[in-house]
Tab-separated table of C-alpha atoms in Angstrom:
chain	number	residue	atom	x	y	z
A	1	MET	CA	76.074	118.866	107.853
A	2	ASN	CA	76.428	122.552	108.125
A	3	ILE	CA	79.749	124.092	109.175
A	4	ASN	CA	79.352	127.554	111.192
A	5	LYS	CA	80.618	130.498	109.610
A	6	ASP	CA	83.420	130.692	112.166
A	7	TYR	CA	84.128	126.889	111.614
A	8	SER	CA	83.682	126.286	115.590
A	9	ASN	CA	81.815	123.057	114.768
A	10	ILE	CA	83.866	121.762	111.927
A	11	GLY	CA	84.721	118.619	113.730
A	12	SER	CA	81.195	117.408	114.432
A	13	SER	CA	80.130	118.564	110.968
A	14	LEU	CA	82.953	116.519	109.315
A	15	MET	CA	82.051	113.448	111.400
A	16	GLY	CA	78.473	113.862	110.204
A	17	TYR	CA	79.538	113.931	106.603
A	18	ARG	CA	81.992	110.876	107.110
A	19	ASN	CA	79.118	108.795	108.810
A	20	TYR	CA	76.612	110.023	106.002
A	21	ALA	CA	79.117	108.915	103.300
A	22	ASN	CA	80.048	105.754	104.867
A	23	ALA	CA	77.168	104.230	106.935
A	24	PHE	CA	78.859	100.822	106.941
A	25	HIS	CA	81.930	101.903	109.122
A	26	GLN	CA	80.722	104.673	111.469
A	27	THR	CA	83.250	107.163	113.208
A	28	ASN	CA	83.437	109.089	116.415
A	29	HIS	CA	86.991	110.276	115.720
A	30	PHE	CA	86.268	113.830	116.128
A	31	LEU	CA	84.896	113.310	119.521
A	32	TYR	CA	88.429	112.648	120.739
A	33	MET	CA	90.566	114.715	118.417
A	34	GLU	CA	90.393	118.297	117.842
A	35	ILE	CA	91.514	119.693	114.295
A	36	ASN	CA	94.664	121.615	114.225
A	37	GLN	CA	93.966	125.470	114.042
A	38	HIS	CA	96.302	126.092	111.129
A	39	LEU	CA	94.801	123.316	109.121
A	40	ILE	CA	91.324	124.873	109.856
A	41	SER	CA	92.597	128.152	108.638
A	42	ASP	CA	93.863	126.428	105.496
A	43	LEU	CA	90.546	124.846	104.865
A	44	ARG	CA	88.661	128.257	105.523
A	45	ASP	CA	90.973	130.032	103.043
A	46	ALA	CA	90.786	127.131	100.596
A	47	HIS	CA	86.994	127.485	100.481
A	48	GLU	CA	86.898	131.203	100.304
A	49	SER	CA	89.313	131.260	97.337
A	50	LEU	CA	87.231	128.971	95.247
A	51	ASP	CA	86.810	131.460	92.236
A	52	ASN	CA	90.375	132.932	92.515
A	53	CYS	CA	92.943	130.305	92.321
A	54	ASN	CA	95.545	132.297	90.521
A	55	THR	CA	97.335	133.574	93.532
A	56	PHE	CA	100.263	132.066	95.410
A	57	GLU	CA	98.255	132.194	98.590
A	58	SER	CA	95.120	130.500	97.238
A	59	ILE	CA	97.460	127.558	95.477
A	60	LYS	CA	99.124	127.364	99.003
A	61	HIS	CA	95.998	126.524	100.735
A	62	GLN	CA	94.922	123.931	98.227
A	63	SER	CA	98.528	122.523	98.502
A	64	ASN	CA	98.246	122.411	102.511
A	65	THR	CA	94.553	120.880	102.295
A	66	LEU	CA	95.815	117.985	100.061
A	67	LYS	CA	98.977	117.176	102.171
A	68	ALA	CA	97.023	116.913	105.362
A	69	GLN	CA	94.754	114.453	103.845
A	70	LEU	CA	97.394	112.210	102.022
A	71	LEU	CA	100.215	112.383	104.423
A	72	THR	CA	98.509	112.594	107.681
A	73	PRO	CA	95.047	111.174	106.852
A	74	TRP	CA	93.827	110.884	110.569
A	75	ALA	CA	93.946	114.750	110.766
A	76	LEU	CA	90.586	114.791	108.889
A	77	ASP	CA	89.625	111.195	109.242
A	78	ASN	CA	90.204	110.241	105.676
A	79	SER	CA	89.455	106.552	105.763
A	80	PRO	CA	88.754	104.519	102.736
A	81	VAL	CA	85.271	103.799	101.866
A	82	ILE	CA	84.068	100.441	100.482
A	83	ASP	CA	81.600	101.823	97.809
A	84	SER	CA	80.545	98.718	96.117
A	85	ILE	CA	81.063	94.940	95.868
A	86	SER	CA	79.786	92.152	93.551
A	87	PHE	CA	80.500	88.495	93.930
A	88	THR	CA	79.181	85.229	92.521
A	89	ILE	CA	77.988	82.136	94.638
A	90	ALA	CA	78.689	78.665	93.555
A	91	SER	CA	74.971	77.858	93.922
A	92	THR	CA	73.062	75.371	91.647
A	93	LYS	CA	70.291	76.226	89.166
A	94	THR	CA	67.790	74.623	91.508
A	95	GLU	CA	69.021	76.655	94.473
A	96	ALA	CA	68.765	79.873	92.269
A	97	ILE	CA	65.391	79.202	91.238
A	98	GLU	CA	64.054	78.452	94.750
A	99	LEU	CA	65.667	81.672	96.133
A	100	SER	CA	64.015	83.622	93.400
A	101	LYS	CA	60.553	82.208	94.397
A	102	ILE	CA	60.886	82.674	97.819
A	103	ILE	CA	61.878	86.381	97.240
A	104	GLN	CA	59.060	87.117	94.803
A	105	SER	CA	56.410	85.501	96.973
A	106	GLY	CA	57.179	88.155	99.688
A	107	ASN	CA	58.121	85.503	102.270
A	108	PHE	CA	61.740	86.721	102.508
A	109	SER	CA	61.899	88.500	105.765
A	110	PRO	CA	58.813	90.448	105.100
A	111	ASN	CA	59.092	92.669	108.173
A	112	ASN	CA	62.504	93.843	106.990
A	113	PHE	CA	62.448	93.894	103.264
A	114	HIS	CA	60.394	94.366	99.967
A	115	TYR	CA	61.664	93.682	96.514
A	116	SER	CA	61.205	94.599	92.820
A	117	LYS	CA	62.069	92.654	89.539
A	118	LYS	CA	63.925	93.838	86.570
A	119	ASN	CA	64.379	91.818	83.406
A	120	THR	CA	67.823	92.142	81.738
A	121	ASP	CA	68.268	92.957	78.033
A	122	GLY	CA	68.300	89.679	76.030
A	123	ASN	CA	71.684	88.335	75.708
A	124	LYS	CA	73.588	91.571	76.561
A	125	ARG	CA	74.053	90.105	80.209
A	126	PRO	CA	74.580	86.490	81.238
A	127	TYR	CA	71.660	86.991	83.858
A	128	LYS	CA	67.991	86.452	83.245
A	129	PHE	CA	66.685	88.904	85.675
A	130	SER	CA	67.664	91.016	88.756
A	131	LEU	CA	65.780	91.264	92.183
A	132	LYS	CA	66.141	94.399	94.051
A	133	ILE	CA	65.987	93.854	97.900
A	134	LYS	CA	64.967	96.967	99.689
A	135	SER	CA	64.994	97.912	103.302
A	136	LYS	CA	61.780	98.837	104.718
A	137	SER	CA	63.344	100.974	107.440
A	138	ASN	CA	66.263	102.674	105.434
A	139	LYS	CA	65.382	104.056	102.109
A	140	GLY	CA	69.048	104.189	101.023
A	141	ALA	CA	69.736	100.406	101.686
A	142	PHE	CA	69.293	97.862	98.928
A	143	LEU	CA	71.043	95.216	96.974
A	144	PHE	CA	70.606	93.103	93.847
A	145	ILE	CA	70.537	89.493	93.342
A	146	ASP	CA	70.899	88.570	89.757
A	147	ILE	CA	69.801	85.089	88.539
A	148	ILE	CA	71.747	83.623	85.722
A	149	LYS	CA	70.031	82.099	82.695
A	150	ASN	CA	69.930	78.480	81.762
A	151	SER	CA	73.472	77.222	81.347
A	152	SER	CA	75.117	73.979	80.415
A	153	ASP	CA	78.291	74.987	82.304
A	154	LYS	CA	78.562	72.656	85.172
A	155	ASP	CA	80.449	75.268	86.977
A	156	ALA	CA	78.264	78.229	86.352
A	157	ARG	CA	77.578	80.484	89.292
A	158	HIS	CA	73.838	80.967	89.124
A	159	ILE	CA	73.743	83.876	91.696
A	160	ARG	CA	75.303	87.132	91.820
A	161	ILE	CA	75.014	89.554	94.699
A	162	SER	CA	75.790	93.154	94.496
A	163	PHE	CA	75.481	96.074	97.032
A	164	ASN	CA	77.091	99.220	98.270
A	165	PRO	CA	78.357	98.723	102.069
A	166	ALA	CA	78.682	102.444	102.375
A	167	LYS	CA	74.998	102.902	101.730
A	168	THR	CA	73.380	99.542	103.302
A	169	GLY	CA	75.241	99.874	106.588
A	170	GLU	CA	75.897	96.850	109.019
A	171	LEU	CA	72.293	96.374	110.138
A	172	PHE	CA	71.016	95.789	106.592
A	173	ILE	CA	73.938	93.455	105.731
A	174	SER	CA	73.327	91.272	108.939
A	175	GLN	CA	69.518	91.279	108.213
A	176	PHE	CA	69.850	90.207	104.729
A	177	PHE	CA	72.444	87.450	105.087
A	178	GLY	CA	70.805	86.221	108.315
A	179	ALA	CA	67.436	85.969	106.163
A	180	LEU	CA	69.291	84.301	103.346
A	181	ASN	CA	70.684	81.710	105.870
A	182	ARG	CA	67.299	81.034	107.361
A	183	THR	CA	65.802	79.855	104.057
A	184	ARG	CA	68.277	77.177	104.046
A	185	ILE	CA	67.957	77.143	100.374
A	186	ILE	CA	71.808	77.462	99.674
A	187	LYS	CA	73.503	74.679	101.287
A	188	SER	CA	76.593	75.332	103.453
A	189	LEU	CA	75.995	79.078	102.830
A	190	ARG	CA	79.117	80.260	104.986
A	191	GLU	CA	81.548	78.236	103.005
A	192	LYS	CA	79.988	79.218	99.731
A	193	ILE	CA	80.134	82.883	100.771
A	194	ASP	CA	83.914	82.380	101.489
A	195	ASP	CA	84.246	80.709	98.111
A	196	ALA	CA	82.453	83.471	96.301
A	197	ASN	CA	84.302	85.063	93.255
A	198	ILE	CA	84.508	88.843	93.710
A	199	THR	CA	83.768	90.340	90.296
A	200	ARG	CA	83.957	94.050	91.392
A	201	LEU	CA	85.106	96.027	94.405
A	202	ASP	CA	85.083	99.774	94.637
A	203	VAL	CA	87.081	101.717	97.281
A	204	ALA	CA	87.038	105.407	97.613
A	205	LEU	CA	88.485	108.318	99.488
A	206	ASP	CA	86.864	111.686	99.918
A	207	LEU	CA	89.318	114.781	99.947
A	208	VAL	CA	87.370	117.734	101.638
A	209	PHE	CA	87.844	121.317	100.750
A	210	PHE	CA	89.944	120.366	97.778
A	211	GLN	CA	89.078	121.248	94.101
A	212	ILE	CA	89.284	118.432	91.442
A	213	PRO	CA	91.298	120.353	88.787
A	214	PHE	CA	94.182	120.795	91.113
A	215	LEU	CA	94.646	116.945	91.831
A	216	VAL	CA	97.862	116.375	89.926
A	217	CYS	CA	97.961	112.627	89.756
A	218	GLU	CA	99.802	110.166	87.495
A	219	THR	CA	98.783	106.510	87.064
A	220	ARG	CA	99.940	103.579	85.029
A	221	GLN	CA	96.676	104.060	83.085
A	222	THR	CA	96.119	106.908	80.500
A	223	VAL	CA	93.222	109.226	80.839
A	224	ALA	CA	90.440	107.529	78.974
A	225	GLU	CA	87.629	110.136	79.379
A	226	GLN	CA	86.786	113.596	81.154
A	227	ASP	CA	83.481	114.952	81.816
A	228	MET	CA	82.070	118.612	82.158
A	229	PRO	CA	78.893	118.796	84.421
A	230	GLU	CA	75.600	119.243	82.610
A	231	GLN	CA	74.387	121.543	85.259
A	232	VAL	CA	76.542	123.311	87.672
A	233	PRO	CA	74.823	124.673	90.802
A	234	LEU	CA	76.217	127.701	92.774
A	235	ALA	CA	78.120	128.886	89.768
A	236	ARG	CA	80.789	126.149	89.913
A	237	LYS	CA	82.287	125.969	86.282
A	238	TYR	CA	84.946	123.581	86.165
A	239	LEU	CA	85.826	119.871	85.462
A	240	GLU	CA	83.570	117.407	86.960
A	241	SER	CA	85.357	113.927	86.476
A	242	ILE	CA	88.401	112.171	85.066
A	243	TYR	CA	88.674	108.462	84.146
A	244	TYR	CA	91.999	106.759	84.131
A	245	GLY	CA	91.763	103.478	82.170
A	246	PRO	CA	88.891	101.818	80.354
A	247	ILE	CA	85.781	101.229	82.440
A	248	GLU	CA	85.404	97.569	81.202
A	249	ARG	CA	88.549	96.846	83.354
A	250	THR	CA	90.122	97.872	86.638
A	251	HIS	CA	90.206	101.724	86.428
A	252	THR	CA	90.268	104.862	88.563
A	253	ILE	CA	87.760	107.889	88.741
A	254	ILE	CA	88.379	111.311	90.084
A	255	TYR	CA	85.278	113.256	90.349
A	256	ASP	CA	83.315	115.971	92.197
A	257	LYS	CA	81.362	114.085	94.861
A	258	ALA	CA	79.666	117.234	96.398
A	259	LEU	CA	78.363	118.144	92.977
A	260	LYS	CA	76.917	114.856	92.651
A	261	TYR	CA	75.175	115.123	95.870
A	262	ILE	CA	73.735	118.345	94.953
A	263	ILE	CA	72.343	117.128	91.538
A	264	ARG	CA	70.807	114.059	92.979
A	265	GLY	CA	69.126	116.080	95.879
A	266	HIS	CA	71.262	114.592	98.668
A	267	LYS	CA	72.806	116.149	101.751
A	268	THR	CA	76.486	117.427	101.627
A	269	LEU	CA	78.646	119.623	103.525
A	270	THR	CA	77.939	123.342	103.365
A	271	ILE	CA	79.326	126.464	105.101
A	272	ASP	CA	76.841	128.679	106.849
A	273	GLY	CA	74.069	127.015	104.784
A	274	LYS	CA	74.889	129.026	101.766
A	275	THR	CA	77.784	127.338	99.799
A	276	TYR	CA	78.936	123.733	99.449
A	277	VAL	CA	82.241	122.337	100.353
A	278	ASN	CA	84.266	120.784	97.705
A	279	ILE	CA	84.708	117.164	97.911
A	280	THR	CA	86.969	115.365	95.439
A	281	ARG	CA	86.526	111.702	95.472
A	282	ILE	CA	89.306	109.300	94.141
A	283	GLU	CA	87.544	105.944	93.468
A	284	ARG	CA	89.385	102.732	92.463
A	285	VAL	CA	87.098	100.246	90.783
A	286	PHE	CA	88.729	96.624	90.851
A	287	LYS	CA	87.629	94.135	88.341
A	288	PRO	CA	90.022	91.341	88.904
A	289	GLN	CA	88.424	88.821	86.650
A	290	LYS	CA	88.831	91.293	83.528
A	291	GLY	CA	92.431	91.223	84.357
A	292	GLY	CA	92.851	87.601	84.500
A	293	SER	CA	92.869	86.962	88.095
A	294	ASN	CA	90.452	85.441	90.518
A	295	ILE	CA	90.050	86.808	94.075
A	296	LYS	CA	87.632	84.795	96.392
A	297	LEU	CA	85.813	86.562	99.348
A	298	ILE	CA	87.969	84.559	101.912
A	299	GLU	CA	90.951	86.339	100.291
A	300	ILE	CA	89.374	89.910	100.162
A	301	HIS	CA	92.519	91.127	102.141
A	302	ARG	CA	94.529	90.267	98.946
A	303	PHE	CA	93.184	93.399	97.085
A	304	PRO	CA	96.135	95.876	96.680
A	305	CYS	CA	95.808	99.319	98.289
A	306	PHE	CA	93.365	101.445	96.096
A	307	LEU	CA	96.174	104.104	95.611
A	308	ASP	CA	98.662	101.618	94.240
A	309	GLY	CA	100.053	102.806	91.012
A	310	HIS	CA	99.198	106.456	91.700
A	311	LYS	CA	101.738	109.205	92.022
A	312	PHE	CA	100.634	112.527	93.438
A	313	TYR	CA	102.368	115.841	93.010
A	314	ASP	CA	102.076	118.914	95.174
A	315	PRO	CA	100.060	121.516	93.341
A	316	ILE	CA	102.206	124.214	94.836
A	317	PHE	CA	104.160	124.253	91.536
A	318	LEU	CA	101.144	125.775	89.829
A	319	ARG	CA	102.191	129.088	91.188
A	320	TYR	CA	104.626	129.343	88.362
A	321	LEU	CA	102.032	129.216	85.800
A	322	GLU	CA	100.493	131.876	83.780
A	323	GLU	CA	96.711	133.077	84.576
A	324	GLU	CA	95.745	131.526	81.069
A	325	GLN	CA	97.219	128.129	82.123
A	326	ILE	CA	95.507	128.111	85.578
A	327	ALA	CA	92.119	128.914	84.035
A	328	PHE	CA	92.785	126.069	81.435
A	329	ILE	CA	93.415	123.634	84.236
A	330	ARG	CA	90.204	124.743	86.265
A	331	GLU	CA	88.132	124.086	83.055
A	332	PHE	CA	89.793	121.037	81.574
A	333	GLY	CA	91.842	119.561	84.246
A	334	TYR	CA	95.440	119.063	84.699
A	335	PRO	CA	96.004	115.918	82.416
A	336	GLN	CA	94.566	117.892	79.526
A	337	ALA	CA	96.709	120.886	80.545
A	338	GLU	CA	99.855	118.707	80.000
A	339	CYS	CA	98.944	117.835	76.468
A	340	LYS	CA	98.434	121.559	75.838
A	341	TYR	CA	101.609	122.652	77.770
A	342	PRO	CA	104.202	119.869	77.567
A	343	GLU	CA	106.618	121.833	79.822
A	344	LEU	CA	104.320	121.145	82.734
A	345	ARG	CA	105.619	117.624	82.945
A	346	THR	CA	109.211	118.856	83.627
A	347	LEU	CA	108.000	121.463	85.901
A	348	ARG	CA	106.029	118.966	88.302
A	349	GLU	CA	108.590	116.319	88.543
A	350	PRO	CA	110.399	117.752	91.508
A	351	TYR	CA	107.268	118.206	93.529
A	352	TYR	CA	106.564	114.344	93.757
A	353	MET	CA	104.337	113.978	96.995
A	354	PRO	CA	104.631	110.797	99.048
A	355	ILE	CA	101.528	109.546	100.525
A	356	ASN	CA	100.949	107.518	103.710
A	357	LYS	CA	100.396	104.371	102.019
A	358	THR	CA	100.794	102.153	105.077
A	359	TRP	CA	97.853	103.899	106.781
A	360	PHE	CA	95.666	103.573	103.807
A	361	THR	CA	96.464	99.942	103.295
A	362	GLU	CA	95.822	99.149	106.874
A	363	LYS	CA	92.428	101.053	106.792
A	364	GLN	CA	91.339	99.444	103.604
A	365	THR	CA	92.195	95.853	104.946
A	366	GLU	CA	90.317	96.605	108.214
A	367	ALA	CA	87.166	97.699	106.404
A	368	LEU	CA	87.335	94.669	103.841
A	369	LEU	CA	87.841	92.191	106.787
A	370	LEU	CA	84.987	93.715	108.698
A	371	LEU	CA	82.650	93.372	105.717
A	372	ARG	CA	83.496	89.783	105.184
A	373	ASN	CA	82.962	89.098	109.006
A	374	ARG	CA	79.631	90.714	109.003
A	375	MET	CA	78.285	88.594	106.227
A	376	LEU	CA	79.659	85.495	107.811
A	377	SER	CA	78.565	86.125	111.361
A	378	ALA	CA	74.911	86.491	110.064
A	379	CYS	CA	75.026	83.075	108.714
A	380	ARG	CA	75.727	81.119	111.816
């Protein structure tokens, strides 16, 4: 996923990154659509001005890069990524025990999977242990099956399934749910999957060539936490992540995705094999039951757009700031800057930036329905 120094292969490199970051919903977008040359120029200049964002020109490139991805998201194929899902199935205690036995015996589709077991910490969680089902052919593909403890609750859901569709890919999903269906342990599996209660859903968006400190975003939730990276490769010295809202409930995380790849030893976008490309991820973590609602898998399309409740502002207004203020934003992020410099709130208001919410909503719904259909089609 290396972009040539002259950016001549930027389309194929971006397509490679999109498919690497989202194994579930692969794209061939850039085979049929070229990137506008003016946008390529902005991307190049945004990257080359990483350590000099105090000038009008460098801020303008950040502004143009952001607008291209939120107003015309198809320009750089900015589709939402389904990054995690957890749901509980209305299985009986007997079904849960039998399923755990067959998995631990090694007879659960042994040609495709192997497993490991992890006991949970006493009463801290309602589940007795987790079974990690791993693909034999794809190192990054795995899911967890949590088995509940003994419960006197007749309505207890004894099995919880959790996985990251963007990592597992379609083949793993089809293989797992097909194998689960062939055991015949959970009766009426298709109906019970549709009846499953979704306890968590993560939907994400990757903004390429854009620096996290310059994402000026306002949500209905306040900033709960900010992190600085413990190790910053390649001399990057600025904010790593911002959390909006308490993590126990539905919340938003904005973080440096490229830095996360680098620290974990994963691949990421680079320029000429030397410097990595900024990738700012906006991730909405839905926890519907924590908010008093219950969404079943058959209703997965009911989830609101992951950008609902978020207001974005064109960072071009930052050109009016002093160098000291820009330096503060780079290190501590814009939310902290507004606390230190209250006048920024008035300054940014005229620069409200609309986003293409219709497009993002349609793409999110399309991906969620595809995920449901892949699970159900494997259970025929």
